[in-house]
Coordinates of C-alpha atoms in Angstrom, one line a residue:
M1 CA 27.6 -43.0 -98.4
T2 CA 27.9 -41.9 -94.8
D3 CA 29.1 -44.7 -92.4
P4 CA 26.1 -45.4 -90.1
R5 CA 28.4 -45.6 -87.1
E6 CA 29.7 -42.1 -87.7
L7 CA 26.1 -40.9 -88.1
V8 CA 25.1 -42.4 -84.8
G9 CA 28.2 -41.1 -83.1
A10 CA 27.1 -37.6 -84.1
L11 CA 23.4 -38.2 -83.4
V12 CA 23.8 -39.3 -79.8
T13 CA 25.0 -35.8 -78.9
E14 CA 21.5 -34.5 -79.7
L15 CA 19.7 -37.1 -77.6
P16 CA 20.2 -35.7 -74.1
E17 CA 17.9 -32.8 -75.1
W18 CA 15.6 -34.7 -77.3
L19 CA 14.8 -37.8 -75.2
P20 CA 13.0 -35.9 -72.3
T21 CA 10.6 -34.5 -74.9
Q22 CA 9.3 -38.0 -75.8
R23 CA 6.2 -39.2 -74.0
W24 CA 7.6 -42.7 -73.7
F25 CA 10.9 -41.7 -72.0
A26 CA 10.7 -42.8 -68.4
G27 CA 13.6 -40.6 -67.0
K28 CA 11.9 -37.2 -66.8
D29 CA 12.6 -37.0 -63.1
R30 CA 16.3 -36.1 -63.5
P31 CA 18.7 -34.7 -66.1
I32 CA 20.5 -36.8 -68.6
T33 CA 24.3 -36.9 -68.0
A34 CA 25.3 -39.0 -71.0
V35 CA 23.9 -41.1 -73.9
R36 CA 26.0 -44.0 -75.3
P37 CA 25.3 -46.2 -78.3
L38 CA 25.2 -49.9 -77.4
S39 CA 24.3 -51.3 -80.8
T40 CA 23.4 -50.1 -84.3
T41 CA 21.7 -52.3 -86.9
V42 CA 21.0 -51.2 -90.5
L43 CA 17.5 -52.3 -91.4
M44 CA 17.4 -50.5 -94.7
A45 CA 20.6 -49.1 -96.4
G46 CA 20.9 -46.2 -98.8
D47 CA 18.6 -43.2 -99.1
P48 CA 16.3 -43.5 -97.2
L49 CA 18.3 -45.1 -94.4
L50 CA 16.6 -47.0 -91.5
L51 CA 18.6 -47.8 -88.4
H52 CA 17.7 -49.7 -85.2
L53 CA 19.6 -48.1 -82.4
V54 CA 20.0 -49.2 -78.7
V55 CA 21.4 -46.5 -76.5
E56 CA 22.3 -46.4 -72.8
V57 CA 21.0 -43.3 -71.0
E58 CA 22.9 -42.3 -68.0
Q59 CA 21.2 -40.2 -65.3
D60 CA 23.6 -39.9 -62.3
D61 CA 23.9 -43.4 -61.0
R62 CA 21.1 -44.8 -63.1
R63 CA 21.8 -46.4 -66.5
E64 CA 18.9 -47.7 -68.7
P65 CA 18.8 -48.9 -72.3
Y66 CA 16.3 -47.6 -74.8
Q67 CA 15.6 -48.5 -78.4
L68 CA 15.2 -46.0 -81.2
L69 CA 14.2 -46.3 -84.9
I70 CA 16.2 -43.7 -86.7
G71 CA 15.4 -42.6 -90.3
S72 CA 17.7 -40.5 -92.5
Q73 CA 17.2 -39.2 -96.0
A74 CA 18.6 -36.3 -98.1
H75 CA 15.2 -34.6 -98.5
L76 CA 13.1 -34.9 -95.4
P77 CA 9.3 -34.8 -96.2
E78 CA 7.5 -31.9 -94.5
Y79 CA 5.2 -34.2 -92.5
L80 CA 8.2 -35.7 -90.8
G81 CA 9.6 -32.4 -89.6
S82 CA 8.1 -32.8 -86.1
S83 CA 10.2 -36.0 -85.8
W84 CA 13.5 -34.3 -86.6
I85 CA 16.3 -34.9 -84.1
G86 CA 19.2 -33.2 -85.8
T87 CA 21.2 -32.9 -89.0
E88 CA 24.3 -35.1 -88.8
K89 CA 26.9 -35.4 -91.5
G90 CA 24.7 -33.2 -93.7
L91 CA 21.7 -35.6 -93.4
P92 CA 18.5 -35.0 -91.5
C93 CA 18.0 -37.6 -88.9
Y94 CA 14.5 -38.2 -87.4
E95 CA 12.6 -40.6 -85.2
A96 CA 11.2 -43.0 -87.8
T97 CA 8.1 -44.5 -86.1
G98 CA 6.0 -41.9 -87.9
D99 CA 7.4 -42.7 -91.3
A100 CA 4.8 -45.1 -92.9
D101 CA 7.1 -46.1 -95.7
L102 CA 10.1 -47.0 -93.6
T103 CA 8.2 -48.8 -90.8
S104 CA 6.5 -51.1 -93.3
K105 CA 9.9 -52.8 -93.5
L106 CA 9.4 -54.1 -90.0
L107 CA 6.3 -56.1 -90.9
D108 CA 8.0 -57.5 -94.0
L109 CA 10.9 -58.7 -91.9
I110 CA 8.7 -60.5 -89.5
A111 CA 6.7 -62.1 -92.3
G112 CA 9.9 -63.3 -93.8
D113 CA 11.4 -64.7 -90.5
A114 CA 14.4 -62.5 -91.2
R115 CA 17.7 -62.2 -89.2
I116 CA 19.8 -59.0 -89.4
G117 CA 22.8 -58.9 -87.1
S118 CA 21.6 -59.9 -83.6
L119 CA 18.0 -59.1 -84.4
R120 CA 15.6 -61.9 -85.1
F121 CA 12.2 -61.2 -86.8
A122 CA 9.9 -64.2 -86.3
R123 CA 6.3 -65.3 -87.0
E124 CA 4.6 -67.3 -84.3
P125 CA 4.0 -71.0 -85.3
G126 CA 1.1 -71.2 -87.7
A127 CA 0.8 -67.4 -88.2
E128 CA 0.3 -66.2 -91.7
L129 CA 1.1 -62.6 -92.4
R130 CA 0.5 -60.2 -95.2
G131 CA 3.4 -57.9 -96.0
G132 CA 3.6 -54.6 -97.9
L133 CA 1.3 -52.7 -95.5
R134 CA 2.0 -49.1 -94.4
A135 CA 2.0 -48.3 -90.7
R136 CA 0.7 -45.5 -88.5
P137 CA 1.7 -44.9 -84.8
V138 CA -0.8 -45.1 -82.0
G139 CA -0.8 -41.8 -80.3
A140 CA -2.2 -42.6 -76.9
E141 CA 0.6 -44.7 -75.4
Q142 CA 3.0 -43.6 -72.7
S143 CA 5.8 -46.1 -72.1
N144 CA 6.0 -47.8 -75.5
T145 CA 5.3 -47.2 -79.2
S146 CA 2.8 -49.2 -81.3
L147 CA 2.4 -49.2 -85.0
V148 CA -0.8 -50.3 -86.7
F149 CA -0.5 -51.9 -90.2
G150 CA -3.6 -51.3 -92.2
H151 CA -6.5 -52.8 -90.2
H152 CA -4.7 -56.1 -89.7
Y153 CA -1.8 -56.0 -87.2
I154 CA -0.4 -54.0 -84.4
L155 CA 3.3 -54.0 -83.5
K156 CA 4.4 -52.9 -80.1
L157 CA 8.0 -51.7 -79.7
F158 CA 9.3 -51.8 -76.1
R159 CA 11.1 -48.5 -75.6
K160 CA 12.9 -49.3 -72.4
L161 CA 14.6 -52.6 -72.7
T162 CA 15.2 -55.3 -70.0
P163 CA 17.3 -58.4 -70.5
G164 CA 15.3 -61.6 -70.8
E165 CA 11.9 -62.4 -72.4
N166 CA 9.4 -59.5 -71.8
P167 CA 6.5 -60.7 -69.7
D168 CA 4.1 -59.2 -72.2
L169 CA 5.4 -61.7 -74.8
R170 CA 5.6 -64.6 -72.4
L171 CA 2.2 -64.2 -70.9
H172 CA 0.5 -63.7 -74.3
R173 CA 2.1 -67.0 -75.5
A174 CA 0.9 -68.8 -72.4
L175 CA -2.6 -67.4 -72.7
H176 CA -2.7 -68.3 -76.4
D177 CA -1.7 -71.8 -75.7
V178 CA -4.6 -72.4 -73.3
G179 CA -7.1 -70.7 -75.7
S180 CA -7.9 -67.6 -73.7
K181 CA -10.7 -65.6 -75.2
H182 CA -9.7 -62.3 -73.6
I183 CA -6.5 -61.4 -75.5
A184 CA -5.6 -60.4 -79.0
E185 CA -4.0 -63.1 -81.1
L186 CA -0.2 -63.1 -80.9
L187 CA 1.4 -63.3 -84.4
G188 CA 5.1 -62.5 -84.2
S189 CA 8.0 -61.0 -82.3
I190 CA 11.3 -59.1 -82.7
T191 CA 14.1 -60.2 -80.4
G192 CA 17.8 -59.3 -80.0
E193 CA 20.6 -59.3 -77.5
L194 CA 21.5 -56.9 -74.6
D195 CA 24.6 -57.4 -72.5
G196 CA 24.9 -60.9 -74.0
E197 CA 21.4 -61.9 -72.9
P198 CA 18.3 -62.2 -75.1
V199 CA 15.9 -59.2 -75.1
T200 CA 12.4 -58.6 -76.4
I201 CA 12.4 -55.8 -78.9
G202 CA 8.7 -56.0 -80.1
M203 CA 5.7 -58.1 -80.5
L204 CA 3.1 -58.3 -83.2
Q205 CA -0.6 -59.0 -82.6
K206 CA -3.9 -59.1 -84.5
F207 CA -5.3 -55.6 -84.6
V208 CA -8.9 -55.4 -83.3
S209 CA -10.3 -52.6 -85.4
D210 CA -13.7 -52.4 -83.7
A211 CA -12.3 -52.0 -80.2
V212 CA -12.8 -49.1 -77.8
D213 CA -10.6 -48.7 -74.8
G214 CA -12.1 -48.9 -71.4
W215 CA -10.9 -45.5 -70.2
A216 CA -12.8 -43.8 -73.1
M217 CA -16.0 -45.7 -72.3
A218 CA -15.7 -45.1 -68.6
T219 CA -15.0 -41.3 -68.8
T220 CA -17.9 -40.9 -71.3
S221 CA -20.2 -42.6 -68.8
V222 CA -19.0 -40.2 -66.1
R223 CA -19.7 -37.2 -68.3
D224 CA -23.2 -38.5 -69.0
L225 CA -23.9 -38.9 -65.3
M226 CA -22.7 -35.4 -64.4
A227 CA -24.7 -34.0 -67.2
D228 CA -27.9 -35.3 -65.6
P229 CA -27.5 -34.6 -61.9
E230 CA -31.0 -35.4 -61.0
L231 CA -31.1 -38.9 -62.5
P232 CA -30.0 -42.0 -60.6
P233 CA -27.0 -43.8 -62.2
D234 CA -29.0 -46.8 -63.5
E235 CA -31.3 -44.5 -65.5
V236 CA -28.5 -42.5 -67.2
G237 CA -28.0 -43.5 -70.8
G238 CA -24.3 -44.1 -70.4
D239 CA -24.4 -46.3 -67.3
F240 CA -21.3 -48.4 -67.2
A241 CA -22.1 -50.8 -64.5
G242 CA -23.1 -53.7 -66.8
E243 CA -19.8 -53.3 -68.6
A244 CA -17.9 -53.1 -65.3
Q245 CA -19.4 -56.4 -64.3
R246 CA -18.5 -58.1 -67.6
L247 CA -15.0 -56.7 -67.3
G248 CA -14.7 -58.2 -63.8
Q249 CA -15.6 -61.6 -65.3
A250 CA -13.1 -61.2 -68.1
V251 CA -10.3 -60.4 -65.6
A252 CA -11.1 -63.4 -63.4
S253 CA -11.1 -65.6 -66.5
V254 CA -7.7 -64.3 -67.5
H255 CA -6.4 -65.0 -64.0
S256 CA -7.8 -68.5 -64.3
D257 CA -6.2 -69.0 -67.7
L258 CA -2.8 -67.8 -66.4
R259 CA -3.1 -70.2 -63.5
R260 CA -3.8 -73.1 -65.8
A261 CA -1.0 -72.2 -68.2
L262 CA 1.8 -71.4 -65.7
G263 CA 0.6 -72.7 -62.3
D264 CA 0.4 -71.1 -58.9
E265 CA 1.7 -71.5 -55.4
I266 CA 0.7 -70.7 -51.9
A267 CA 2.6 -67.7 -50.4
D268 CA 5.3 -68.7 -47.9
E269 CA 5.4 -67.4 -44.3
G270 CA 7.8 -64.5 -45.3
E271 CA 5.7 -63.2 -48.1
F272 CA 3.7 -60.7 -46.0
D273 CA 6.8 -59.4 -44.3
R274 CA 8.4 -58.8 -47.7
T275 CA 5.3 -57.2 -49.1
V276 CA 4.9 -54.8 -46.1
K277 CA 8.5 -53.8 -46.3
A278 CA 8.2 -53.0 -50.1
M279 CA 5.1 -51.0 -49.4
R280 CA 6.7 -49.1 -46.6
D281 CA 9.9 -48.5 -48.6
R282 CA 7.8 -47.0 -51.4
L283 CA 5.9 -44.9 -49.0
D284 CA 9.0 -43.5 -47.4
T285 CA 10.6 -42.7 -50.8
V286 CA 7.5 -41.0 -52.2
S287 CA 6.9 -39.1 -48.9
R288 CA 10.3 -37.5 -49.1
A289 CA 9.6 -36.3 -52.7
V290 CA 6.0 -35.3 -52.2
P291 CA 5.4 -33.4 -48.9
Q292 CA 1.6 -33.6 -49.3
L293 CA 1.7 -37.4 -48.8
A294 CA 3.5 -37.1 -45.4
E295 CA 0.4 -36.3 -43.5
H296 CA -1.2 -39.6 -44.6
A297 CA 1.9 -41.7 -43.9
P298 CA 0.9 -42.9 -40.4
A299 CA -2.5 -44.2 -41.6
L300 CA -0.9 -45.8 -44.6
R301 CA 1.7 -47.6 -42.5
A302 CA -1.1 -48.9 -40.3
A303 CA -3.0 -50.2 -43.2
F304 CA 0.1 -52.0 -44.6
E305 CA 1.0 -53.5 -41.2
K306 CA -2.4 -55.1 -41.0
L307 CA -1.2 -57.5 -43.7
R308 CA 0.9 -59.2 -41.1
E309 CA -2.4 -60.3 -39.4
A310 CA -3.7 -62.0 -42.5
H311 CA -5.0 -65.5 -42.0
G312 CA -5.5 -68.4 -44.4
P313 CA -3.6 -69.4 -47.6
V314 CA -2.9 -66.7 -50.2
S315 CA -2.5 -67.9 -53.8
M316 CA 0.3 -66.4 -55.9
Q317 CA 0.5 -66.6 -59.7
Y318 CA 1.4 -64.6 -62.8
I319 CA -0.9 -61.6 -63.2
H320 CA -1.2 -58.6 -65.5
G321 CA 0.7 -56.4 -63.1
D322 CA -0.5 -53.0 -64.3
L323 CA -4.2 -53.4 -64.8
H324 CA -6.4 -50.3 -65.4
L325 CA -9.1 -49.1 -67.8
G326 CA -6.5 -48.0 -70.4
Q327 CA -5.3 -51.7 -70.5
V328 CA -8.6 -53.2 -71.6
L329 CA -10.5 -53.0 -74.9
R330 CA -14.2 -53.6 -75.6
C331 CA -14.9 -55.3 -78.9
V332 CA -18.0 -57.0 -80.3
T333 CA -16.9 -60.3 -78.7
G334 CA -16.3 -58.9 -75.2
W335 CA -13.4 -57.5 -73.2
L336 CA -9.7 -58.0 -74.1
L337 CA -6.8 -57.4 -71.8
I338 CA -3.6 -55.9 -73.3
D339 CA -0.1 -54.9 -72.2
F340 CA 1.0 -57.6 -69.8
E341 CA 4.3 -55.9 -69.4
G342 CA 3.7 -55.0 -65.8
E343 CA 4.1 -51.6 -64.0
P344 CA 6.7 -49.7 -66.1
A345 CA 8.5 -48.3 -63.1
A346 CA 8.7 -51.6 -61.2
P347 CA 12.0 -53.5 -61.1
A348 CA 12.4 -56.3 -63.6
A349 CA 12.4 -59.0 -60.9
E350 CA 9.1 -57.7 -59.5
R351 CA 7.4 -57.7 -63.0
V352 CA 8.1 -61.4 -63.5
A353 CA 7.4 -62.6 -59.9
L354 CA 4.3 -64.5 -58.8
R355 CA 1.9 -62.2 -57.1
S356 CA -1.6 -62.2 -55.7
P357 CA -4.4 -61.7 -58.3
L358 CA -5.8 -59.1 -55.9
R359 CA -3.1 -56.7 -57.1
D360 CA -4.8 -56.6 -60.5
V361 CA -8.2 -56.1 -58.8
A362 CA -6.9 -53.2 -56.8
G363 CA -5.4 -51.6 -59.9
M364 CA -8.8 -51.7 -61.6
L365 CA -10.5 -50.3 -58.6
R366 CA -8.1 -47.4 -58.6
S367 CA -8.8 -46.9 -62.2
F368 CA -12.6 -46.6 -61.6
D369 CA -11.8 -44.0 -59.0
Y370 CA -9.5 -42.1 -61.5
A371 CA -12.1 -42.2 -64.2
A372 CA -14.6 -40.5 -61.9
H373 CA -12.5 -38.0 -60.2
Q374 CA -10.3 -36.8 -63.0
M375 CA -13.5 -35.2 -64.4
L376 CA -13.3 -32.8 -61.4
I377 CA -9.9 -31.4 -62.4
G378 CA -10.4 -27.8 -63.3
H379 CA -13.8 -27.5 -61.7
D380 CA -14.6 -25.8 -58.4
E381 CA -13.4 -28.2 -55.8
D382 CA -16.1 -27.0 -53.4
D383 CA -18.9 -28.1 -55.7
P384 CA -20.5 -30.9 -53.6
R385 CA -22.9 -32.0 -56.3
L386 CA -20.1 -32.9 -58.8
T387 CA -18.0 -34.5 -56.0
E388 CA -21.0 -36.7 -54.9
R389 CA -21.7 -37.7 -58.5
A390 CA -18.1 -38.8 -59.0
L391 CA -18.2 -40.8 -55.8
E392 CA -21.5 -42.3 -56.8
W393 CA -20.2 -43.4 -60.2
A394 CA -17.0 -44.9 -58.7
R395 CA -18.8 -46.8 -56.0
R396 CA -21.3 -48.2 -58.4
N397 CA -18.8 -49.5 -60.9
R398 CA -16.2 -50.7 -58.3
S399 CA -19.0 -52.8 -56.8
A400 CA -20.1 -54.1 -60.2
F401 CA -16.6 -55.1 -61.2
C402 CA -16.2 -57.0 -57.9
D403 CA -19.6 -58.7 -58.5
G404 CA -18.4 -59.8 -62.0
Y405 CA -15.0 -61.0 -60.7
A406 CA -16.7 -63.0 -57.9
K407 CA -19.0 -64.7 -60.4
A408 CA -16.1 -66.0 -62.5
A409 CA -13.2 -66.0 -60.0
P410 CA -11.0 -69.1 -59.5
E411 CA -11.7 -70.8 -56.2
T412 CA -8.4 -69.6 -54.8
V413 CA -9.6 -66.0 -54.8
G414 CA -13.4 -65.9 -54.8
D415 CA -15.0 -62.5 -54.0
P416 CA -12.3 -59.9 -53.7
R417 CA -14.2 -58.2 -51.0
A418 CA -13.7 -61.2 -48.8
H419 CA -10.0 -60.2 -48.5
G420 CA -10.7 -56.7 -47.3
D421 CA -7.4 -55.9 -45.5
L422 CA -5.2 -57.3 -48.3
L423 CA -7.2 -55.6 -51.1
R424 CA -7.2 -52.3 -49.2
A425 CA -3.4 -52.4 -48.7
F426 CA -2.8 -53.2 -52.4
E427 CA -5.1 -50.3 -53.4
L428 CA -3.3 -47.9 -51.1
D429 CA 0.1 -49.0 -52.3
K430 CA -1.1 -48.4 -55.9
A431 CA -2.3 -44.9 -54.9
V432 CA 1.1 -44.1 -53.4
Y433 CA 2.7 -45.1 -56.8
E434 CA 0.2 -42.8 -58.4
V435 CA 1.2 -39.9 -56.2
A436 CA 4.8 -40.3 -57.3
Y437 CA 3.7 -40.5 -61.0
E438 CA 1.5 -37.5 -60.9
H439 CA 4.1 -35.4 -59.0
A440 CA 6.6 -36.1 -61.7
N441 CA 4.4 -35.9 -64.8
R442 CA 1.0 -34.2 -64.1
P443 CA 1.1 -32.1 -60.9
E444 CA -2.5 -30.9 -61.5
W445 CA -3.7 -34.5 -61.1
L446 CA -2.0 -35.0 -57.7
T447 CA -5.3 -34.3 -55.9
V448 CA -6.9 -37.5 -57.3
P449 CA -4.7 -40.1 -55.6
L450 CA -4.3 -38.0 -52.5
A451 CA -8.0 -37.6 -52.0
S452 CA -8.5 -41.3 -52.5
I453 CA -5.9 -42.1 -49.9
A454 CA -7.7 -39.8 -47.4
R455 CA -11.0 -41.5 -48.1
I456 CA -9.7 -45.1 -48.0
T457 CA -7.7 -44.6 -44.8
A458 CA -10.7 -42.9 -43.2
G459 CA -12.9 -45.9 -44.0
G460 CA -15.0 -44.1 -46.5
E461 CA -14.1 -46.1 -49.6
Q462 CA -15.1 -49.7 -49.8
P463 CA -14.7 -52.1 -52.8

């Protein structure tokens, strides 16, 4: 039998070309200069072989750890051919998250509270799990990989690893403890070690089989509106405003639950200075990479500087951190929030810091704008009818979301629109982040955040 360490030693030479082709790989902005194995754990020995591999990816002065599930077997089934990485020591090696037979092992290990090397597979207290289920990967994700086991469970594997407990796991535990109605039940976890510190490998939750993600619902609504250009929005069959209002109430409820579970504090005197500096630093960095943003820089800096004039106490607490329509699910019992990991590109310290709940509100407002205006990509940009319909949809649903949030918001926030300068600055900062993302990943979408920045700074876009 081939020594797994020898297999991995040969395999990592293939990874500099293979990793950038993976949707979840976050380092597409620069070439890979080296890949080094950090740990190798045999989850299943023999033929087939299942390995858990943690590698360090070097890109100039940046070094980041990623986890991989590697499968290897003498006769690779045809349906796994697209997952092939390379043939090492005479054995085909492939990315194993698409192998339903091998990944079923992960659920069995969690159900059995197993330990293998430094990896711990654990059920949450009181959770009862059914093993022996085959898994299928969820195809819509970007930064992680999730596996659905039958119609019962969903296991998220965090691709880019960060030392410490992942905020997604921590916040789900906290919300579960206070009985939050707007999350999927947490059932188990996989943890390990990285540089001598604990690290979250994955988390298992109840799978909500009847759920539809908010982005799909919203974009369907936009299409319905544009298909009937003469009808007012409230008479179009797919009007989303009622759901937007209920979503606002759900987000406010989760914020209240997080505050009850983990507390809050009032921002100190230096908070606004630190916030403005972070916003300006991001703006300067993105402006250097994206020349189209430079013309908006003076107006953006002015909007950020207005934060220094903020009056009254500002509550800080744990929040979602990367809230948008793709991070919410609509099921028969209402809206659920998922993926509390925070903004993938944000530093680890920022993702676990206390922040204003208005950042989540701003993220959702940006998402309504995206859902409306992404429908214009590929259409004639000079079609005023389509542009006006997109603006009409976005304004209607942004307002409905704020109405719902105000109805259920904790007293420390109230109506988001009462904090105009702060909310506007958070929304513009998010749009600058979007400019960087689209420039690196979807250049044809760059017009969406740039057009929003132009409208907001000109005073033409209100919550």
